[in-house]
PDB file of C-alpha atoms and ligand atoms in Angstrom:
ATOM      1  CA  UNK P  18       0.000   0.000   0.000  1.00  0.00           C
ATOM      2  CA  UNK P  19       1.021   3.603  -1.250  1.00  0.00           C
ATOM      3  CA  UNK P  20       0.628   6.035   1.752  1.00  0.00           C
ATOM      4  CA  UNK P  21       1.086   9.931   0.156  1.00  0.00           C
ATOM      5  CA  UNK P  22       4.116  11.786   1.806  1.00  0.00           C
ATOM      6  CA  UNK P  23       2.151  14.226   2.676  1.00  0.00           C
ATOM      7  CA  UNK P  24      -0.810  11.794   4.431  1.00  0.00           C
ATOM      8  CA  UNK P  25       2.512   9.982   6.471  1.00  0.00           C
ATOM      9  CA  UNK P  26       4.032  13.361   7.696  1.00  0.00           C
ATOM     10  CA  UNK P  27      -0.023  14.432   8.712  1.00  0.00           C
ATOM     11  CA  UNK P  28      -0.378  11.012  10.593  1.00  0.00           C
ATOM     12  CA  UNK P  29       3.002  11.518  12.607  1.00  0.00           C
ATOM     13  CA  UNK P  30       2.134  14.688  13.661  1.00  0.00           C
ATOM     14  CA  UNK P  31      -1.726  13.819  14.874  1.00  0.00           C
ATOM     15  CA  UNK P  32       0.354  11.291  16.826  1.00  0.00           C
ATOM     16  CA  UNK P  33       2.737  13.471  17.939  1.00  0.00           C
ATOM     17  CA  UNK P  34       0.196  16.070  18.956  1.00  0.00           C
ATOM     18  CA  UNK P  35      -1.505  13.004  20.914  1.00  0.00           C
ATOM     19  CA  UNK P  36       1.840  12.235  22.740  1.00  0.00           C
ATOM     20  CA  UNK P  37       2.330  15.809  23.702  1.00  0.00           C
ATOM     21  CA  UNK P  38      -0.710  16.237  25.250  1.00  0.00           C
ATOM     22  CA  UNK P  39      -0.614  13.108  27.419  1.00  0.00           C
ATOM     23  CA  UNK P  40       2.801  14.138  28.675  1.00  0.00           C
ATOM     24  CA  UNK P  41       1.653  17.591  29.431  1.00  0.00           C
ATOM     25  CA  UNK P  42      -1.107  16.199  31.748  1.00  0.00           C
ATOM     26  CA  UNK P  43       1.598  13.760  33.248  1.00  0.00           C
ATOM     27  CA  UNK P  44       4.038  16.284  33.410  1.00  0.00           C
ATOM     28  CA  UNK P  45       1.669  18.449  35.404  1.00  0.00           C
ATOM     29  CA  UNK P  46      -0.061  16.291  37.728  1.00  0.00           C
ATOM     30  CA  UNK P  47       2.949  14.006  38.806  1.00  0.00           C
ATOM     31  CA  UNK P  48       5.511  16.505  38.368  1.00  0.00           C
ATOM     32  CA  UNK P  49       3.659  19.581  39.541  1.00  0.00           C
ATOM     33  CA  UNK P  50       0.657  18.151  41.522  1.00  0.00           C
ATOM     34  CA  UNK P  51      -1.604  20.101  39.423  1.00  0.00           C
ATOM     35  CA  UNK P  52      -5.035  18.785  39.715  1.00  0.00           C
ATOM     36  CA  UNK P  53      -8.747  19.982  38.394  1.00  0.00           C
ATOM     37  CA  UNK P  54     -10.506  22.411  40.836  1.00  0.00           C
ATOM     38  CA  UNK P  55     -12.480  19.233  41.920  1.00  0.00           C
ATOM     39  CA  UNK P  56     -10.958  19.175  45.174  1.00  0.00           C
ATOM     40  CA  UNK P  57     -13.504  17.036  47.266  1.00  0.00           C
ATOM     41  CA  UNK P  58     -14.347  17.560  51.173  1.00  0.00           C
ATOM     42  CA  UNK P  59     -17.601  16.332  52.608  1.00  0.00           C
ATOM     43  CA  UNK P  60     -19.265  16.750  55.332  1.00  0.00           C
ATOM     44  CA  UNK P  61     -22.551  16.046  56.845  1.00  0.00           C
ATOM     45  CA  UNK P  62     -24.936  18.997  56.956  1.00  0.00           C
ATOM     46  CA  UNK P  63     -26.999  17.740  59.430  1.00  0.00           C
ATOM     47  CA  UNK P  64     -24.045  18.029  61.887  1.00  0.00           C
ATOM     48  CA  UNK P  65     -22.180  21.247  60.799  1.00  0.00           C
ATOM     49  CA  UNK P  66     -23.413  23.431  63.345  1.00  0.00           C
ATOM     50  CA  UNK P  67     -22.165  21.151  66.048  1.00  0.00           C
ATOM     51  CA  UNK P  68     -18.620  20.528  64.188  1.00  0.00           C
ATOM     52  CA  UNK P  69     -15.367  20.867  65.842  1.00  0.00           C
ATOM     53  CA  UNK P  70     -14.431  23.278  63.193  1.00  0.00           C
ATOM     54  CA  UNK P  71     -17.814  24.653  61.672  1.00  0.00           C
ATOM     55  CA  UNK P  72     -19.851  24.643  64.721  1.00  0.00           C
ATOM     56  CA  UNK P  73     -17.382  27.735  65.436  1.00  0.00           C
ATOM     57  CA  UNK P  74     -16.425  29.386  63.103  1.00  0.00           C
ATOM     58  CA  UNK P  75     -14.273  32.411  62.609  1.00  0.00           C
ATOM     59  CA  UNK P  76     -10.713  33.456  61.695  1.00  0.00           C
ATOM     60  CA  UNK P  77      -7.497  31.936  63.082  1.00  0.00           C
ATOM     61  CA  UNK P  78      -3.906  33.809  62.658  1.00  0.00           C
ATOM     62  CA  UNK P  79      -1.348  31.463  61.793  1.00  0.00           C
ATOM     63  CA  UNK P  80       2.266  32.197  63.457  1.00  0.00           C
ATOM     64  CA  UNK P  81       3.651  33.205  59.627  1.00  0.00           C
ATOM     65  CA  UNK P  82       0.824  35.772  59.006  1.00  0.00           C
ATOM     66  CA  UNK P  83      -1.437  33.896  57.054  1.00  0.00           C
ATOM     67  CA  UNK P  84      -4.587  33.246  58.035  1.00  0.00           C
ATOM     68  CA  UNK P  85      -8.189  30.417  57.796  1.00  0.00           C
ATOM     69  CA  UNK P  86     -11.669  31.479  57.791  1.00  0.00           C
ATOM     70  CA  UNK P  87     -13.900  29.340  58.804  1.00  0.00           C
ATOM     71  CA  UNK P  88     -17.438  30.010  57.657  1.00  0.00           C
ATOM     72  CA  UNK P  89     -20.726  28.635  57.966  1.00  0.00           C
ATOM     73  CA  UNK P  90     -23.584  29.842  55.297  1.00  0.00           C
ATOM     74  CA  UNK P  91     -27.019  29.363  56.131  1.00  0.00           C
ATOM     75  CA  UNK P  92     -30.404  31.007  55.032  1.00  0.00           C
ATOM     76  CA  UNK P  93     -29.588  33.794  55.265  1.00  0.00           C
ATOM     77  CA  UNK P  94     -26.787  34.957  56.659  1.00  0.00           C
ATOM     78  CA  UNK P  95     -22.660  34.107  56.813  1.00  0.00           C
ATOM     79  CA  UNK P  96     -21.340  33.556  60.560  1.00  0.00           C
ATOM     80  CA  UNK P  97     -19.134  34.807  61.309  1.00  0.00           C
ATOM     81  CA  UNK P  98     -21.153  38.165  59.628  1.00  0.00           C
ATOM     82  CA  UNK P  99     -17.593  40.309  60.327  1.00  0.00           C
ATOM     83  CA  UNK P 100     -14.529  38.644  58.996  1.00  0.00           C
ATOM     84  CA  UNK P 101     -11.191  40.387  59.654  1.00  0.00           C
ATOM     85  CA  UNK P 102      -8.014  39.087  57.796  1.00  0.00           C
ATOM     86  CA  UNK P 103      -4.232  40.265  57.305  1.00  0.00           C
ATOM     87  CA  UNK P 104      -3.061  42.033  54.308  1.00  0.00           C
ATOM     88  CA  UNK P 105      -0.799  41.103  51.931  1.00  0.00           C
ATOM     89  CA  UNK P 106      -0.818  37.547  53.490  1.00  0.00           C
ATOM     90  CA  UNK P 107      -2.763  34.108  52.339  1.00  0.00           C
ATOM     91  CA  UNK P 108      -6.280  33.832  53.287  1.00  0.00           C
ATOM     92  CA  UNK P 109      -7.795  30.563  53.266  1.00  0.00           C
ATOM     93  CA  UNK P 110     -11.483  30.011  53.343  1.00  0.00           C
ATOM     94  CA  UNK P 111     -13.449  27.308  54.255  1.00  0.00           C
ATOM     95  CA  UNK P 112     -17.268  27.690  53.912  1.00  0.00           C
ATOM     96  CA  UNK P 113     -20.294  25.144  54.281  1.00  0.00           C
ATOM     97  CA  UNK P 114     -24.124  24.955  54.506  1.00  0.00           C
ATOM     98  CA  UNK P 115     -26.176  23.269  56.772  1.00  0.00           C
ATOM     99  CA  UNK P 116     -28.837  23.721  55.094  1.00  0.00           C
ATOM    100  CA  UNK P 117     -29.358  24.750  50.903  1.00  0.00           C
ATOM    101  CA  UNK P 118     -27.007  25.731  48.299  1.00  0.00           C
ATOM    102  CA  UNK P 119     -25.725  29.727  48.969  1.00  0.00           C
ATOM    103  CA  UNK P 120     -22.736  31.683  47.205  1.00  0.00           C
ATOM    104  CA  UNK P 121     -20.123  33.240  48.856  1.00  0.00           C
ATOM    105  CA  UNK P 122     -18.727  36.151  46.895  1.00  0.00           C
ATOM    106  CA  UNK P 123     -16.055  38.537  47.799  1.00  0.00           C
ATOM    107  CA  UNK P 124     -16.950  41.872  45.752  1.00  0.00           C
ATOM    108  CA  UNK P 125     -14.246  43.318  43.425  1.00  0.00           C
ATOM    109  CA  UNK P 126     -12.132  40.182  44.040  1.00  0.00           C
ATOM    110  CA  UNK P 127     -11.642  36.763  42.553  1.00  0.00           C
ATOM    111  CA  UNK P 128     -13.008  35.117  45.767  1.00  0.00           C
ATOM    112  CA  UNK P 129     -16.109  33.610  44.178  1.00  0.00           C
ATOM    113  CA  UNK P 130     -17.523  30.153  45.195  1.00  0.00           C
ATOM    114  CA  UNK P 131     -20.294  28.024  45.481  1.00  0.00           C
ATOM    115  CA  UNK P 132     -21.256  26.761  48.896  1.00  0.00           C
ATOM    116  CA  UNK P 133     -23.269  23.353  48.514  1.00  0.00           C
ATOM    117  CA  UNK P 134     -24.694  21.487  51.534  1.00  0.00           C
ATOM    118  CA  UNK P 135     -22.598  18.283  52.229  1.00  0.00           C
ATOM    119  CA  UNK P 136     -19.257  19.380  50.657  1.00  0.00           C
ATOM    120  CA  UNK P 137     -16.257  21.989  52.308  1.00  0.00           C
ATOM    121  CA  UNK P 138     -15.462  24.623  49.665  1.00  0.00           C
ATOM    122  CA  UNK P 139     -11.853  26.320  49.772  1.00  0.00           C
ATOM    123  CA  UNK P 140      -9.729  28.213  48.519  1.00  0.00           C
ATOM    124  CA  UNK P 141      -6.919  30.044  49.051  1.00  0.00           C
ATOM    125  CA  UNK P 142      -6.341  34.376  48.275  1.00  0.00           C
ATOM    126  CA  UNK P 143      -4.200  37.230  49.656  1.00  0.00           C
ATOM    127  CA  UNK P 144      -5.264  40.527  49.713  1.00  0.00           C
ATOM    128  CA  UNK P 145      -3.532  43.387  48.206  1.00  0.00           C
ATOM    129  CA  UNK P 146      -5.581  46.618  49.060  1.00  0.00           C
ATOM    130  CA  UNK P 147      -6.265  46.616  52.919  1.00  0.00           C
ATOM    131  CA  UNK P 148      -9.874  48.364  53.674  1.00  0.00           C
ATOM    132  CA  UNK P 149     -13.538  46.833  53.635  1.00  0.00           C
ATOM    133  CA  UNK P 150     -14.962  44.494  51.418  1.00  0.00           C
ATOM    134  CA  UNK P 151     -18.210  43.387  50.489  1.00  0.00           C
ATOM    135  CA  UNK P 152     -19.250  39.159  50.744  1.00  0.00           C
ATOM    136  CA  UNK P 153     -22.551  38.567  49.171  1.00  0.00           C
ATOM    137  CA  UNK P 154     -24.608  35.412  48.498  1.00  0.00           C
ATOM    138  CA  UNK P 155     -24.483  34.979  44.969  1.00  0.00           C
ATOM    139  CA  UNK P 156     -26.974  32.119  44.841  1.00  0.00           C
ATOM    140  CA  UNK P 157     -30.482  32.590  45.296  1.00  0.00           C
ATOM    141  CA  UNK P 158     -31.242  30.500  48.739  1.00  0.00           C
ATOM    142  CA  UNK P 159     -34.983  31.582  49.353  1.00  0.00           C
ATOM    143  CA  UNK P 160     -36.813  34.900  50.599  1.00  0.00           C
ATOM    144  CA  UNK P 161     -33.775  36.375  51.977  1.00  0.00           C
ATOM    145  CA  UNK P 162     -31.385  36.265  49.575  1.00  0.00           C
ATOM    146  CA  UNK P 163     -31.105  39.218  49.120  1.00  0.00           C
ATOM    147  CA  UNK P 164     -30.267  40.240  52.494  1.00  0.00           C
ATOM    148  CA  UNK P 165     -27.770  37.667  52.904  1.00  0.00           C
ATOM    149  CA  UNK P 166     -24.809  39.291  53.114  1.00  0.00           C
ATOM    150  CA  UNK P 167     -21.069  40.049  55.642  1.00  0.00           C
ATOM    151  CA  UNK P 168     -18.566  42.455  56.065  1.00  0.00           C
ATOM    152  CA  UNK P 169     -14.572  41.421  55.136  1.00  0.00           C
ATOM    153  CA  UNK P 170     -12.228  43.588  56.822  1.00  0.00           C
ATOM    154  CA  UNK P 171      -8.494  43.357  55.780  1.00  0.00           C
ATOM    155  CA  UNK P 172      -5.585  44.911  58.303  1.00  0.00           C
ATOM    156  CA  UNK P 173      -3.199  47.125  57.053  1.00  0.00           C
ATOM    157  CA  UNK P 174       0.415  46.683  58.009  1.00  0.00           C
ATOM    158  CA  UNK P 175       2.445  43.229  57.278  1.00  0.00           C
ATOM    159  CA  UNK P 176      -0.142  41.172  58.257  1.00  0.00           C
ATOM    160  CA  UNK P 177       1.988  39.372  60.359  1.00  0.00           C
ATOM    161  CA  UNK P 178       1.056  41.110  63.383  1.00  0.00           C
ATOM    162  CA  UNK P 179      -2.214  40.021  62.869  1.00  0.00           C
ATOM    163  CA  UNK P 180      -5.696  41.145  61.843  1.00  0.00           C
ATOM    164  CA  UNK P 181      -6.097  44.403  63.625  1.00  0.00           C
ATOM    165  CA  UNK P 182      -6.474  47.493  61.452  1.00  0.00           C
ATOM    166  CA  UNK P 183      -3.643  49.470  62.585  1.00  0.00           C
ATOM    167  CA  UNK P 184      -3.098  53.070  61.790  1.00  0.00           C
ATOM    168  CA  UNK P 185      -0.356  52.769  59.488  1.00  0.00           C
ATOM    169  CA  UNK P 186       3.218  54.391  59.755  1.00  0.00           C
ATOM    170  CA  UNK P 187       4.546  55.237  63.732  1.00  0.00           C
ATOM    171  CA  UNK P 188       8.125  54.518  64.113  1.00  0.00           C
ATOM    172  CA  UNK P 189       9.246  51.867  66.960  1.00  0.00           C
TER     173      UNK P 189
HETATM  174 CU1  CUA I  14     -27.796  32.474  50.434  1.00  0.00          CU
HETATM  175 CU2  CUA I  14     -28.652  33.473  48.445  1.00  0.00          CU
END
């Protein structure tokens, strides 16, 4: 059987296109742990307002600045409703629903996710511009959606000191 030149150097190079893309994904997941944003954490909402972590929740300062939020979402309102977090320092959030699906959205920011009954949702942001920022529920959860809504405070300063919003400058 004739095979064109033409058709043989098309064939390699569908294959070759094939091979490149497998050992991009393996490249990235086993060399670089990169992984699908289908990170899975369940939990049961029946029990999330008597959890260890979600039954009170609120912010913890880690000793290198950075910080967790823990935060429940619930019809309608975020506890806790006044979040304050360093600056310029990672701010994880962990969010969950005891009770229907709500969104938690950060205004003028990337922080944007869904919070589904059942399942933890994270992620990870640091803050650039200290001052006050907006959280809404982005979902619509029932009657008060609309009113469903907290305040996000982030510090000035390093952020290592913690989440207070100091005056900035002062020598020392
Ligand atoms: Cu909660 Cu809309």
């Amino acid at each position: 059987m004739n095979v064109d030149l033409y058709e043989k150097i098309w064939m390699w190079a569908a294959l070759g296109i094939i091979v490149l893309f497998l050992a991009s994904i393996g490249v990235t997941t086993f060399g670089q742990a990169i992984e699908p944003p289908s990170r899975v954490e369940t939990i049961d909402p029946e029990t999330v307002r008597t959890d260890a972590e979600f039954g009170r929740p609120g912010v913890t300062i880690h000793n290198d600045g950075s910080a967790t939020v823990v935060v429940q979402a619930f019809t309608f309102a975020f506890l806790p409703n006044e979040i304050r977090v360093p600056h310029g320092r990672p701010v994880t959030f962990r969010i969950t629903s005891p009770d229907v699906i709500h969104g938690f959205q950060i205004v003028q920011t990337n922080g944007n996710v869904m919070v589904v009954p059942g399942y933890v949702s994270q992620f990870t942001t640091t803050f650039d511009r200290a001052g006050e920022y907006l959280i809404v529920c982005n979902e619509y959860c029932g009657l008060g959606h609309h009113i469903m809504s907290a305040r996000l405070i982030v510090g000035e300063g390093s952020g290592a000191s913690g989440a207070a919003a100091m005056p900035a400058g002062g020598a020392r």
